mmCIF file of C-alpha atoms in Angstrom:
data_model
loop_
_atom_site.group_PDB
_atom_site.id
_atom_site.type_symbol
_atom_site.label_atom_id
_atom_site.label_comp_id
_atom_site.label_asym_id
_atom_site.label_seq_id
_atom_site.Cartn_x
_atom_site.Cartn_y
_atom_site.Cartn_z
ATOM 1 C CA UNK A 1 -0.127 35.649 22.313
ATOM 2 C CA UNK A 2 3.158 34.733 23.940
ATOM 3 C CA UNK A 3 1.468 32.066 26.041
ATOM 4 C CA UNK A 4 0.861 30.019 22.864
ATOM 5 C CA UNK A 5 4.486 29.601 21.822
ATOM 6 C CA UNK A 6 5.101 26.712 24.164
ATOM 7 C CA UNK A 7 2.411 24.734 22.328
ATOM 8 C CA UNK A 8 4.297 24.573 18.988
ATOM 9 C CA UNK A 9 6.929 22.002 20.056
ATOM 10 C CA UNK A 10 4.158 19.884 21.564
ATOM 11 C CA UNK A 11 2.115 20.114 18.364
ATOM 12 C CA UNK A 12 5.157 19.097 16.310
ATOM 13 C CA UNK A 13 5.810 16.068 18.518
ATOM 14 C CA UNK A 14 2.177 15.002 18.429
ATOM 15 C CA UNK A 15 2.065 15.398 14.627
ATOM 16 C CA UNK A 16 5.216 13.321 14.231
ATOM 17 C CA UNK A 17 3.750 10.625 16.451
ATOM 18 C CA UNK A 18 0.536 10.679 14.408
ATOM 19 C CA UNK A 19 2.325 10.034 11.098
ATOM 20 C CA UNK A 20 4.519 7.343 12.664
ATOM 21 C CA UNK A 21 1.449 5.653 14.125
ATOM 22 C CA UNK A 22 -0.300 5.849 10.764
ATOM 23 C CA UNK A 23 2.730 4.315 9.047
ATOM 24 C CA UNK A 24 2.705 1.365 11.433
ATOM 25 C CA UNK A 25 -1.051 0.912 11.042
ATOM 26 C CA UNK A 26 -0.706 0.712 7.262
ATOM 27 C CA UNK A 27 2.351 -1.547 7.385
ATOM 28 C CA UNK A 28 0.735 -4.083 9.692
ATOM 29 C CA UNK A 29 -1.368 -5.388 6.812
ATOM 30 C CA UNK A 30 0.727 -4.060 3.908
ATOM 31 C CA UNK A 31 4.342 -4.733 4.875
ATOM 32 C CA UNK A 32 7.159 -3.507 2.686
ATOM 33 C CA UNK A 33 8.616 -5.606 -0.115
ATOM 34 C CA UNK A 34 12.253 -4.557 -0.475
ATOM 35 C CA UNK A 35 13.792 -5.155 -3.892
ATOM 36 C CA UNK A 36 17.405 -5.695 -2.932
ATOM 37 C CA UNK A 37 19.279 -6.823 0.174
ATOM 38 C CA UNK A 38 22.854 -8.163 0.156
ATOM 39 C CA UNK A 39 22.772 -10.075 3.445
ATOM 40 C CA UNK A 40 23.671 -13.387 1.696
ATOM 41 C CA UNK A 41 26.934 -11.879 0.438
ATOM 42 C CA UNK A 42 27.618 -10.428 3.877
ATOM 43 C CA UNK A 43 27.211 -13.934 5.335
ATOM 44 C CA UNK A 44 29.816 -15.177 2.873
ATOM 45 C CA UNK A 45 32.239 -12.389 3.795
ATOM 46 C CA UNK A 46 31.762 -12.729 7.553
ATOM 47 C CA UNK A 47 31.281 -16.471 8.034
ATOM 48 C CA UNK A 48 32.157 -18.208 4.743
ATOM 49 C CA UNK A 49 28.461 -19.139 4.491
ATOM 50 C CA UNK A 50 28.661 -21.194 7.714
ATOM 51 C CA UNK A 51 25.198 -20.357 8.987
ATOM 52 C CA UNK A 52 25.550 -22.664 12.001
ATOM 53 C CA UNK A 53 28.357 -20.531 13.381
ATOM 54 C CA UNK A 54 26.836 -19.071 16.550
ATOM 55 C CA UNK A 55 27.943 -15.587 15.467
ATOM 56 C CA UNK A 56 25.852 -15.985 12.306
ATOM 57 C CA UNK A 57 22.616 -16.442 14.254
ATOM 58 C CA UNK A 58 20.215 -14.145 12.411
ATOM 59 C CA UNK A 59 18.288 -13.434 15.605
ATOM 60 C CA UNK A 60 21.336 -11.845 17.227
ATOM 61 C CA UNK A 61 23.541 -11.023 14.222
ATOM 62 C CA UNK A 62 25.606 -7.884 14.850
ATOM 63 C CA UNK A 63 27.497 -5.593 12.507
ATOM 64 C CA UNK A 64 24.948 -5.753 9.685
ATOM 65 C CA UNK A 65 22.030 -3.652 8.502
ATOM 66 C CA UNK A 66 19.800 -6.723 8.602
ATOM 67 C CA UNK A 67 18.795 -9.292 11.193
ATOM 68 C CA UNK A 68 15.488 -10.809 12.241
ATOM 69 C CA UNK A 69 14.587 -8.253 14.967
ATOM 70 C CA UNK A 70 15.380 -5.389 12.583
ATOM 71 C CA UNK A 71 13.252 -6.945 9.831
ATOM 72 C CA UNK A 72 10.361 -7.262 12.265
ATOM 73 C CA UNK A 73 10.752 -3.689 13.518
ATOM 74 C CA UNK A 74 10.852 -2.442 9.927
ATOM 75 C CA UNK A 75 7.683 -4.333 8.937
ATOM 76 C CA UNK A 76 9.553 -6.049 6.104
ATOM 77 C CA UNK A 77 7.193 -8.650 4.684
ATOM 78 C CA UNK A 78 8.935 -9.447 1.423
ATOM 79 C CA UNK A 79 12.608 -9.482 0.543
ATOM 80 C CA UNK A 80 14.416 -10.120 -2.693
ATOM 81 C CA UNK A 81 17.727 -11.461 -1.433
ATOM 82 C CA UNK A 82 20.564 -10.582 -3.744
ATOM 83 C CA UNK A 83 22.408 -13.560 -5.173
ATOM 84 C CA UNK A 84 25.564 -11.668 -6.077
ATOM 85 C CA UNK A 85 28.924 -12.673 -7.449
ATOM 86 C CA UNK A 86 31.562 -10.002 -8.193
ATOM 87 C CA UNK A 87 32.587 -9.135 -11.725
ATOM 88 C CA UNK A 88 35.993 -10.757 -11.233
ATOM 89 C CA UNK A 89 34.261 -14.153 -11.216
ATOM 90 C CA UNK A 90 33.103 -13.638 -14.828
ATOM 91 C CA UNK A 91 34.542 -16.276 -17.172
ATOM 92 C CA UNK A 92 35.832 -18.132 -14.092
ATOM 93 C CA UNK A 93 33.720 -19.612 -11.284
ATOM 94 C CA UNK A 94 30.665 -17.366 -11.434
ATOM 95 C CA UNK A 95 28.126 -20.184 -11.881
ATOM 96 C CA UNK A 96 29.500 -22.085 -8.877
ATOM 97 C CA UNK A 97 29.487 -18.913 -6.781
ATOM 98 C CA UNK A 98 25.924 -18.147 -7.842
ATOM 99 C CA UNK A 99 24.737 -21.618 -6.860
ATOM 100 C CA UNK A 100 26.419 -21.294 -3.462
ATOM 101 C CA UNK A 101 24.627 -18.002 -2.789
ATOM 102 C CA UNK A 102 21.273 -19.494 -3.807
ATOM 103 C CA UNK A 103 22.016 -22.253 -1.323
ATOM 104 C CA UNK A 104 22.521 -19.643 1.419
ATOM 105 C CA UNK A 105 19.080 -18.138 0.808
ATOM 106 C CA UNK A 106 17.454 -21.561 0.826
ATOM 107 C CA UNK A 107 19.226 -22.516 4.055
ATOM 108 C CA UNK A 108 18.086 -19.281 5.682
ATOM 109 C CA UNK A 109 14.504 -20.372 5.045
ATOM 110 C CA UNK A 110 15.227 -23.865 6.370
ATOM 111 C CA UNK A 111 16.966 -22.659 9.537
ATOM 112 C CA UNK A 112 14.414 -19.962 10.411
ATOM 113 C CA UNK A 113 11.049 -21.326 9.232
ATOM 114 C CA UNK A 114 9.137 -19.149 11.691
ATOM 115 C CA UNK A 115 10.564 -16.025 10.054
ATOM 116 C CA UNK A 116 11.353 -16.747 6.396
ATOM 117 C CA UNK A 117 9.239 -18.435 3.755
ATOM 118 C CA UNK A 118 11.023 -19.063 0.464
ATOM 119 C CA UNK A 119 8.566 -18.353 -2.348
ATOM 120 C CA UNK A 120 8.753 -17.951 -6.114
ATOM 121 C CA UNK A 121 5.460 -16.338 -7.106
ATOM 122 C CA UNK A 122 3.261 -13.347 -6.380
ATOM 123 C CA UNK A 123 0.778 -15.651 -4.674
ATOM 124 C CA UNK A 124 3.605 -16.988 -2.525
ATOM 125 C CA UNK A 125 4.276 -13.440 -1.323
ATOM 126 C CA UNK A 126 0.631 -13.000 -0.396
ATOM 127 C CA UNK A 127 0.681 -16.332 1.472
ATOM 128 C CA UNK A 128 3.733 -15.218 3.449
ATOM 129 C CA UNK A 129 1.953 -11.977 4.354
ATOM 130 C CA UNK A 130 -0.992 -13.987 5.676
ATOM 131 C CA UNK A 131 1.344 -16.179 7.731
ATOM 132 C CA UNK A 132 3.232 -13.201 9.127
ATOM 133 C CA UNK A 133 6.522 -14.327 7.569
ATOM 134 C CA UNK A 134 9.094 -12.617 5.375
ATOM 135 C CA UNK A 135 8.525 -13.780 1.800
ATOM 136 C CA UNK A 136 12.030 -14.609 0.612
ATOM 137 C CA UNK A 137 12.788 -14.459 -3.094
ATOM 138 C CA UNK A 138 15.945 -14.776 -5.171
ATOM 139 C CA UNK A 139 17.219 -11.977 -7.368
ATOM 140 C CA UNK A 140 20.395 -12.816 -9.290
ATOM 141 C CA UNK A 141 22.484 -9.644 -9.451
ATOM 142 C CA UNK A 142 24.468 -9.667 -12.654
ATOM 143 C CA UNK A 143 24.014 -11.260 -16.067
ATOM 144 C CA UNK A 144 27.510 -12.694 -15.853
ATOM 145 C CA UNK A 145 26.003 -15.263 -13.459
ATOM 146 C CA UNK A 146 24.435 -17.129 -16.398
ATOM 147 C CA UNK A 147 27.837 -17.320 -18.147
ATOM 148 C CA UNK A 148 26.202 -16.453 -21.492
ATOM 149 C CA UNK A 149 24.167 -19.666 -21.365
ATOM 150 C CA UNK A 150 20.417 -19.941 -21.854
ATOM 151 C CA UNK A 151 20.599 -23.380 -20.277
ATOM 152 C CA UNK A 152 22.136 -21.924 -17.106
ATOM 153 C CA UNK A 153 19.447 -19.221 -17.117
ATOM 154 C CA UNK A 154 16.729 -21.872 -17.193
ATOM 155 C CA UNK A 155 18.436 -23.857 -14.433
ATOM 156 C CA UNK A 156 18.568 -20.767 -12.211
ATOM 157 C CA UNK A 157 14.853 -20.255 -12.833
ATOM 158 C CA UNK A 158 14.212 -23.812 -11.628
ATOM 159 C CA UNK A 159 16.203 -22.992 -8.475
ATOM 160 C CA UNK A 160 13.996 -19.996 -7.716
ATOM 161 C CA UNK A 161 15.471 -16.983 -9.515
ATOM 162 C CA UNK A 162 12.670 -14.490 -10.085
ATOM 163 C CA UNK A 163 14.638 -11.526 -11.288
ATOM 164 C CA UNK A 164 17.878 -11.215 -13.201
ATOM 165 C CA UNK A 165 19.886 -7.988 -13.173
ATOM 166 C CA UNK A 166 21.157 -7.902 -16.750
ATOM 167 C CA UNK A 167 24.596 -6.594 -15.751
ATOM 168 C CA UNK A 168 26.486 -5.650 -12.640
ATOM 169 C CA UNK A 169 29.288 -3.067 -12.903
ATOM 170 C CA UNK A 170 30.828 -4.837 -15.889
ATOM 171 C CA UNK A 171 29.734 -5.626 -19.416
ATOM 172 C CA UNK A 172 28.674 -9.126 -20.278
ATOM 173 C CA UNK A 173 29.320 -10.366 -23.825
ATOM 174 C CA UNK A 174 25.692 -9.436 -24.555
ATOM 175 C CA UNK A 175 24.779 -6.316 -22.514
ATOM 176 C CA UNK A 176 26.444 -3.031 -21.561
ATOM 177 C CA UNK A 177 26.688 -1.792 -17.965
ATOM 178 C CA UNK A 178 26.277 1.677 -16.456
ATOM 179 C CA UNK A 179 30.020 2.453 -16.492
ATOM 180 C CA UNK A 180 29.749 2.759 -20.276
ATOM 181 C CA UNK A 181 27.824 5.989 -19.620
ATOM 182 C CA UNK A 182 30.591 7.358 -17.379
ATOM 183 C CA UNK A 183 33.311 6.525 -19.910
ATOM 184 C CA UNK A 184 34.906 3.999 -17.542
ATOM 185 C CA UNK A 185 33.906 1.055 -19.750
ATOM 186 C CA UNK A 186 33.788 0.752 -23.520
ATOM 187 C CA UNK A 187 30.460 0.009 -25.141
ATOM 188 C CA UNK A 188 30.511 -3.608 -26.285
ATOM 189 C CA UNK A 189 26.970 -4.305 -27.451
ATOM 190 C CA UNK A 190 25.574 -0.762 -27.802
ATOM 191 C CA UNK A 191 22.855 -1.867 -25.396
ATOM 192 C CA UNK A 192 21.694 -5.430 -25.958
ATOM 193 C CA UNK A 193 23.346 -7.690 -28.524
ATOM 194 C CA UNK A 194 21.200 -10.133 -30.547
ATOM 195 C CA UNK A 195 21.971 -12.765 -27.900
ATOM 196 C CA UNK A 196 21.019 -10.277 -25.173
ATOM 197 C CA UNK A 197 17.689 -9.844 -26.914
ATOM 198 C CA UNK A 198 17.209 -13.623 -26.784
ATOM 199 C CA UNK A 199 17.956 -13.508 -23.047
ATOM 200 C CA UNK A 200 15.166 -10.935 -22.591
ATOM 201 C CA UNK A 201 12.744 -13.074 -24.599
ATOM 202 C CA UNK A 202 13.612 -16.157 -22.556
ATOM 203 C CA UNK A 203 13.135 -14.256 -19.283
ATOM 204 C CA UNK A 204 9.674 -13.252 -20.534
ATOM 205 C CA UNK A 205 8.872 -16.839 -21.491
ATOM 206 C CA UNK A 206 9.907 -18.137 -18.076
ATOM 207 C CA UNK A 207 8.204 -15.401 -16.065
ATOM 208 C CA UNK A 208 11.381 -13.904 -14.593
ATOM 209 C CA UNK A 209 11.453 -10.158 -13.950
ATOM 210 C CA UNK A 210 14.049 -8.181 -15.895
ATOM 211 C CA UNK A 211 16.076 -5.924 -13.600
ATOM 212 C CA UNK A 212 17.756 -2.871 -15.145
ATOM 213 C CA UNK A 213 19.707 -1.619 -12.134
ATOM 214 C CA UNK A 214 23.401 -1.342 -13.099
ATOM 215 C CA UNK A 215 22.840 -1.291 -16.871
ATOM 216 C CA UNK A 216 23.648 1.457 -19.389
ATOM 217 C CA UNK A 217 20.945 3.802 -20.651
ATOM 218 C CA UNK A 218 21.075 2.079 -24.045
ATOM 219 C CA UNK A 219 20.495 -1.275 -22.363
ATOM 220 C CA UNK A 220 17.624 0.208 -20.322
ATOM 221 C CA UNK A 221 15.909 1.466 -23.459
ATOM 222 C CA UNK A 222 16.490 -1.738 -25.432
ATOM 223 C CA UNK A 223 15.021 -3.887 -22.658
ATOM 224 C CA UNK A 224 12.059 -1.593 -22.004
ATOM 225 C CA UNK A 225 11.156 -1.624 -25.687
ATOM 226 C CA UNK A 226 11.712 -5.340 -26.226
ATOM 227 C CA UNK A 227 10.176 -6.871 -23.101
ATOM 228 C CA UNK A 228 6.557 -7.998 -23.356
ATOM 229 C CA UNK A 229 6.186 -7.498 -19.589
ATOM 230 C CA UNK A 230 6.955 -4.620 -17.230
ATOM 231 C CA UNK A 231 10.518 -4.463 -15.919
ATOM 232 C CA UNK A 232 12.018 -3.327 -12.622
ATOM 233 C CA UNK A 233 14.967 -1.337 -11.373
ATOM 234 C CA UNK A 234 15.569 -3.259 -8.145
ATOM 235 C CA UNK A 235 17.805 -0.614 -6.533
ATOM 236 C CA UNK A 236 18.161 2.640 -8.454
ATOM 237 C CA UNK A 237 17.218 6.265 -7.775
ATOM 238 C CA UNK A 238 16.428 9.408 -9.801
ATOM 239 C CA UNK A 239 19.175 10.839 -12.008
ATOM 240 C CA UNK A 240 17.654 14.328 -11.951
ATOM 241 C CA UNK A 241 18.282 14.560 -8.197
ATOM 242 C CA UNK A 242 21.692 12.838 -8.170
ATOM 243 C CA UNK A 243 23.570 12.635 -11.449
ATOM 244 C CA UNK A 244 25.101 9.227 -10.853
ATOM 245 C CA UNK A 245 24.799 7.012 -13.908
ATOM 246 C CA UNK A 246 23.503 4.282 -11.590
ATOM 247 C CA UNK A 247 20.283 6.278 -11.435
ATOM 248 C CA UNK A 248 17.384 6.516 -13.878
ATOM 249 C CA UNK A 249 17.109 9.602 -16.130
ATOM 250 C CA UNK A 250 13.777 11.263 -16.751
ATOM 251 C CA UNK A 251 13.436 10.116 -20.374
ATOM 252 C CA UNK A 252 13.769 6.532 -19.160
ATOM 253 C CA UNK A 253 11.274 7.268 -16.364
ATOM 254 C CA UNK A 254 8.838 8.231 -19.120
ATOM 255 C CA UNK A 255 9.364 4.798 -20.687
ATOM 256 C CA UNK A 256 8.876 3.264 -17.229
ATOM 257 C CA UNK A 257 5.526 5.013 -17.064
ATOM 258 C CA UNK A 258 4.520 3.874 -20.552
ATOM 259 C CA UNK A 259 5.488 0.267 -19.814
ATOM 260 C CA UNK A 260 3.899 0.265 -16.317
ATOM 261 C CA UNK A 261 7.267 -0.675 -14.854
ATOM 262 C CA UNK A 262 8.864 -0.020 -11.459
ATOM 263 C CA UNK A 263 11.797 1.865 -9.913
ATOM 264 C CA UNK A 264 12.716 0.659 -6.403
ATOM 265 C CA UNK A 265 14.680 3.493 -4.830
ATOM 266 C CA UNK A 266 18.237 2.848 -3.623
ATOM 267 C CA UNK A 267 19.323 4.303 -0.252
ATOM 268 C CA UNK A 268 23.092 4.425 -0.880
ATOM 269 C CA UNK A 269 24.241 7.950 -0.010
ATOM 270 C CA UNK A 270 26.241 8.375 -3.203
ATOM 271 C CA UNK A 271 23.149 7.605 -5.298
ATOM 272 C CA UNK A 272 20.864 9.749 -3.125
ATOM 273 C CA UNK A 273 22.849 12.972 -2.683
ATOM 274 C CA UNK A 274 25.922 12.269 -4.833
ATOM 275 C CA UNK A 275 27.998 12.822 -1.680
ATOM 276 C CA UNK A 276 29.031 10.694 1.274
ATOM 277 C CA UNK A 277 26.236 12.167 3.395
ATOM 278 C CA UNK A 278 22.482 11.919 2.892
ATOM 279 C CA UNK A 279 19.239 11.991 4.869
ATOM 280 C CA UNK A 280 15.924 10.193 4.940
ATOM 281 C CA UNK A 281 14.327 13.363 3.590
ATOM 282 C CA UNK A 282 16.485 13.214 0.460
ATOM 283 C CA UNK A 283 15.404 9.621 -0.135
ATOM 284 C CA UNK A 284 11.810 10.853 0.114
ATOM 285 C CA UNK A 285 12.694 13.486 -2.506
ATOM 286 C CA UNK A 286 13.683 10.686 -4.911
ATOM 287 C CA UNK A 287 10.417 8.893 -4.232
ATOM 288 C CA UNK A 288 8.531 12.134 -4.872
ATOM 289 C CA UNK A 289 10.385 12.744 -8.134
ATOM 290 C CA UNK A 290 9.758 9.274 -9.529
ATOM 291 C CA UNK A 291 6.113 9.545 -8.515
ATOM 292 C CA UNK A 292 5.793 12.938 -10.235
ATOM 293 C CA UNK A 293 7.473 11.824 -13.487
ATOM 294 C CA UNK A 294 6.446 8.173 -13.830
ATOM 295 C CA UNK A 295 3.394 7.986 -11.597
ATOM 296 C CA UNK A 296 2.665 6.609 -8.152
ATOM 297 C CA UNK A 297 2.483 3.102 -9.597
ATOM 298 C CA UNK A 298 6.158 3.249 -10.585
ATOM 299 C CA UNK A 299 7.553 3.686 -7.057
ATOM 300 C CA UNK A 300 9.066 1.046 -4.784
ATOM 301 C CA UNK A 301 11.882 0.486 -2.298
ATOM 302 C CA UNK A 302 15.230 -1.209 -2.943
ATOM 303 C CA UNK A 303 17.342 -0.151 0.010
ATOM 304 C CA UNK A 304 20.545 -2.024 -0.887
ATOM 305 C CA UNK A 305 21.037 -2.797 2.797
ATOM 306 C CA UNK A 306 24.211 -4.757 3.566
ATOM 307 C CA UNK A 307 25.451 -4.002 0.081
ATOM 308 C CA UNK A 308 26.615 -0.428 0.693
ATOM 309 C CA UNK A 309 28.944 1.284 3.126
ATOM 310 C CA UNK A 310 27.028 4.540 3.662
ATOM 311 C CA UNK A 311 23.325 4.980 4.417
ATOM 312 C CA UNK A 312 21.271 8.119 5.043
ATOM 313 C CA UNK A 313 20.711 9.588 8.465
ATOM 314 C CA UNK A 314 17.411 8.131 9.611
ATOM 315 C CA UNK A 315 17.707 4.999 7.416
ATOM 316 C CA UNK A 316 20.627 3.272 9.080
ATOM 317 C CA UNK A 317 19.149 -0.240 8.839
ATOM 318 C CA UNK A 318 16.026 -2.130 7.782
ATOM 319 C CA UNK A 319 14.198 -1.264 11.001
ATOM 320 C CA UNK A 320 13.789 2.360 9.855
ATOM 321 C CA UNK A 321 11.233 1.802 7.108
ATOM 322 C CA UNK A 322 8.289 3.108 9.197
ATOM 323 C CA UNK A 323 10.057 6.460 9.555
ATOM 324 C CA UNK A 324 10.329 6.771 5.778
ATOM 325 C CA UNK A 325 6.660 5.884 5.332
ATOM 326 C CA UNK A 326 5.748 8.472 7.966
ATOM 327 C CA UNK A 327 7.629 11.088 5.939
ATOM 328 C CA UNK A 328 5.689 10.188 2.789
ATOM 329 C CA UNK A 329 2.424 10.552 4.697
ATOM 330 C CA UNK A 330 3.657 13.900 5.981
ATOM 331 C CA UNK A 331 4.158 14.891 2.330
ATOM 332 C CA UNK A 332 0.507 14.123 1.593
ATOM 333 C CA UNK A 333 0.959 10.782 -0.115
ATOM 334 C CA UNK A 334 -2.410 9.062 0.006
ATOM 335 C CA UNK A 335 -2.810 5.789 1.822
ATOM 336 C CA UNK A 336 -3.397 4.048 -1.508
ATOM 337 C CA UNK A 337 -0.147 5.488 -2.923
ATOM 338 C CA UNK A 338 1.781 4.388 0.162
ATOM 339 C CA UNK A 339 0.350 0.874 0.020
ATOM 340 C CA UNK A 340 1.319 0.711 -3.647
ATOM 341 C CA UNK A 341 4.909 1.741 -2.945
ATOM 342 C CA UNK A 342 5.133 -0.702 -0.045
ATOM 343 C CA UNK A 343 3.953 -3.785 -1.905
ATOM 344 C CA UNK A 344 1.155 -3.254 -4.405
ATOM 345 C CA UNK A 345 3.300 -1.934 -7.243
ATOM 346 C CA UNK A 346 5.781 -4.800 -7.078
ATOM 347 C CA UNK A 347 2.966 -7.347 -6.871
ATOM 348 C CA UNK A 348 1.299 -5.781 -9.921
ATOM 349 C CA UNK A 349 4.517 -5.994 -11.939
ATOM 350 C CA UNK A 350 5.214 -9.549 -10.773
ATOM 351 C CA UNK A 351 1.694 -10.646 -11.713
ATOM 352 C CA UNK A 352 2.053 -9.044 -15.146
ATOM 353 C CA UNK A 353 5.331 -10.918 -15.670
ATOM 354 C CA UNK A 354 3.638 -14.156 -14.621
ATOM 355 C CA UNK A 355 0.770 -13.459 -17.028
ATOM 356 C CA UNK A 356 3.212 -13.113 -19.948
ATOM 357 C CA UNK A 357 4.947 -16.375 -18.979
ATOM 358 C CA UNK A 358 4.362 -19.168 -21.458
ATOM 359 C CA UNK A 359 6.178 -22.397 -20.649
ATOM 360 C CA UNK A 360 4.395 -24.102 -23.551
ATOM 361 C CA UNK A 361 6.292 -21.887 -25.980
ATOM 362 C CA UNK A 362 9.497 -23.346 -27.373
ATOM 363 C CA UNK A 363 12.522 -22.098 -25.427
ATOM 364 C CA UNK A 364 15.254 -19.985 -26.942
ATOM 365 C CA UNK A 365 17.999 -22.403 -28.020
ATOM 366 C CA UNK A 366 20.378 -20.489 -30.274
ATOM 367 C CA UNK A 367 23.650 -20.169 -28.308
ATOM 368 C CA UNK A 368 25.789 -17.086 -28.194
ATOM 369 C CA UNK A 369 28.240 -17.048 -31.130
ATOM 370 C CA UNK A 370 31.556 -18.610 -30.211
ATOM 371 C CA UNK A 371 33.516 -15.522 -31.206
ATOM 372 C CA UNK A 372 31.499 -13.405 -28.739
ATOM 373 C CA UNK A 373 32.461 -15.511 -25.737
ATOM 374 C CA UNK A 374 35.296 -14.380 -23.520
ATOM 375 C CA UNK A 375 37.763 -16.309 -21.386
ATOM 376 C CA UNK A 376 40.746 -18.376 -22.449
ATOM 377 C CA UNK A 377 39.847 -21.481 -20.435
ATOM 378 C CA UNK A 378 36.618 -22.325 -22.253
ATOM 379 C CA UNK A 379 36.027 -25.555 -24.094
ATOM 380 C CA UNK A 380 34.122 -25.362 -27.368
ATOM 381 C CA UNK A 381 31.781 -28.346 -27.209
ATOM 382 C CA UNK A 382 28.525 -27.864 -29.060
ATOM 383 C CA UNK A 383 29.765 -25.371 -31.604
ATOM 384 C CA UNK A 384 29.689 -26.861 -35.106
ATOM 385 C CA UNK A 385 32.773 -24.925 -36.143
ATOM 386 C CA UNK A 386 34.741 -26.161 -33.163
ATOM 387 C CA UNK A 387 36.414 -29.558 -33.733
ATOM 388 C CA UNK A 388 35.942 -32.217 -31.095
ATOM 389 C CA UNK A 389 38.879 -33.807 -29.331
ATOM 390 C CA UNK A 390 38.415 -36.915 -31.496
ATOM 391 C CA UNK A 391 38.401 -34.757 -34.611
ATOM 392 C CA UNK A 392 41.511 -32.912 -33.432
ATOM 393 C CA UNK A 393 43.328 -36.212 -32.932
ATOM 394 C CA UNK A 394 42.302 -37.234 -36.444
ATOM 395 C CA UNK A 395 43.659 -34.009 -37.863
ATOM 396 C CA UNK A 396 46.907 -34.585 -36.007
ATOM 397 C CA UNK A 397 47.299 -38.080 -37.461
ATOM 398 C CA UNK A 398 46.450 -36.808 -40.945
ATOM 399 C CA UNK A 399 49.096 -34.105 -40.683
ATOM 400 C CA UNK A 400 51.666 -36.660 -39.541
ATOM 401 C CA UNK A 401 50.901 -39.119 -42.362
ATOM 402 C CA UNK A 402 53.350 -37.665 -44.939
ATOM 403 C CA UNK A 403 56.133 -37.639 -42.357
ATOM 404 C CA UNK A 404 55.443 -41.259 -41.386
ATOM 405 C CA UNK A 405 55.398 -42.242 -45.046
ATOM 406 C CA UNK A 406 58.805 -40.626 -45.597
ATOM 407 C CA UNK A 407 60.207 -42.408 -42.548
ATOM 408 C CA UNK A 408 58.906 -45.761 -43.898
ATOM 409 C CA UNK A 409 60.819 -45.373 -47.171
ATOM 410 C CA UNK A 410 63.966 -44.381 -45.302
#
């Protein structure tokens, strides 16, 4: 009996190798589509978006969670690059900043055509898979990037935006963010305002995915009920396992199931374990929980690489995805469930959003009410109640007329 004990470590090693090998086999033809990566913002912080700086070479880039060798090692075949502008740009230069970050993503594709293929459709993702490239898509992280303008929203769609996160960690004039649920922000719209509802309808019309990461629970429920297409949470985890309000509670997961929507699990330690430390196994727990509550079709990955300061042990960068897939296989996920989480679920949602798209339908045109806009530097052109400069000059002359008349008689 004692002679058999030495076999157990060997069996464990061989079993681990088996699951890792199986993960790589599956990922060779079903690579992972990650819902959220902040490398474009990191390139702004590190190099002021100067991609030709030799230190910014994505083949050798150091000090980041993401570079080309790491993407290849992690079998990343699709990436929604986050086009992010901080909340302090709201009512200031957010549109300019958003355009600059879109430009970074597009230049990444131009500079590294053997690695990245910029696409804007589900079929484009499949084409990139066939070519062995990383399908590169644009997700705009924060509704403040449209500056409360349906025209800006449509322009961003033309530039390639294929999901819009309705808020970041700040309210917009038309949607409430997750800090409302912590008490750190006041509720402004009680979810979605009437204009916020028009934003959702316009996103449906265009075929842009609605992203509910960062929004309040009321906003989640409003959008899930209003949208004619499935929605996504591009980088959120399960509230039942970590009670951060950035995560998705079980009653919302039930709505996710009903609406055939998708939660792409975030790897940030504080949203995984609610502490500064976390492990790969705890991330797998979140995936298990979402699968158990909302179904295997509701599970995806949104690592938030290069957007967070702390990542779980075993998931230190994008190269570690095969280890996470191996753990799911070890937990008896079927191959079909794994392939769905890797790519199939996102592709299903994207295709459903594209099916709802109707560019022949008249666009939403009613602007946000003037009194709901914020920011003291705004002009008021286009609002019928707002006098034009010419009209203001006329009013000034009219008000001066009695005084001029008095001066004439003097």
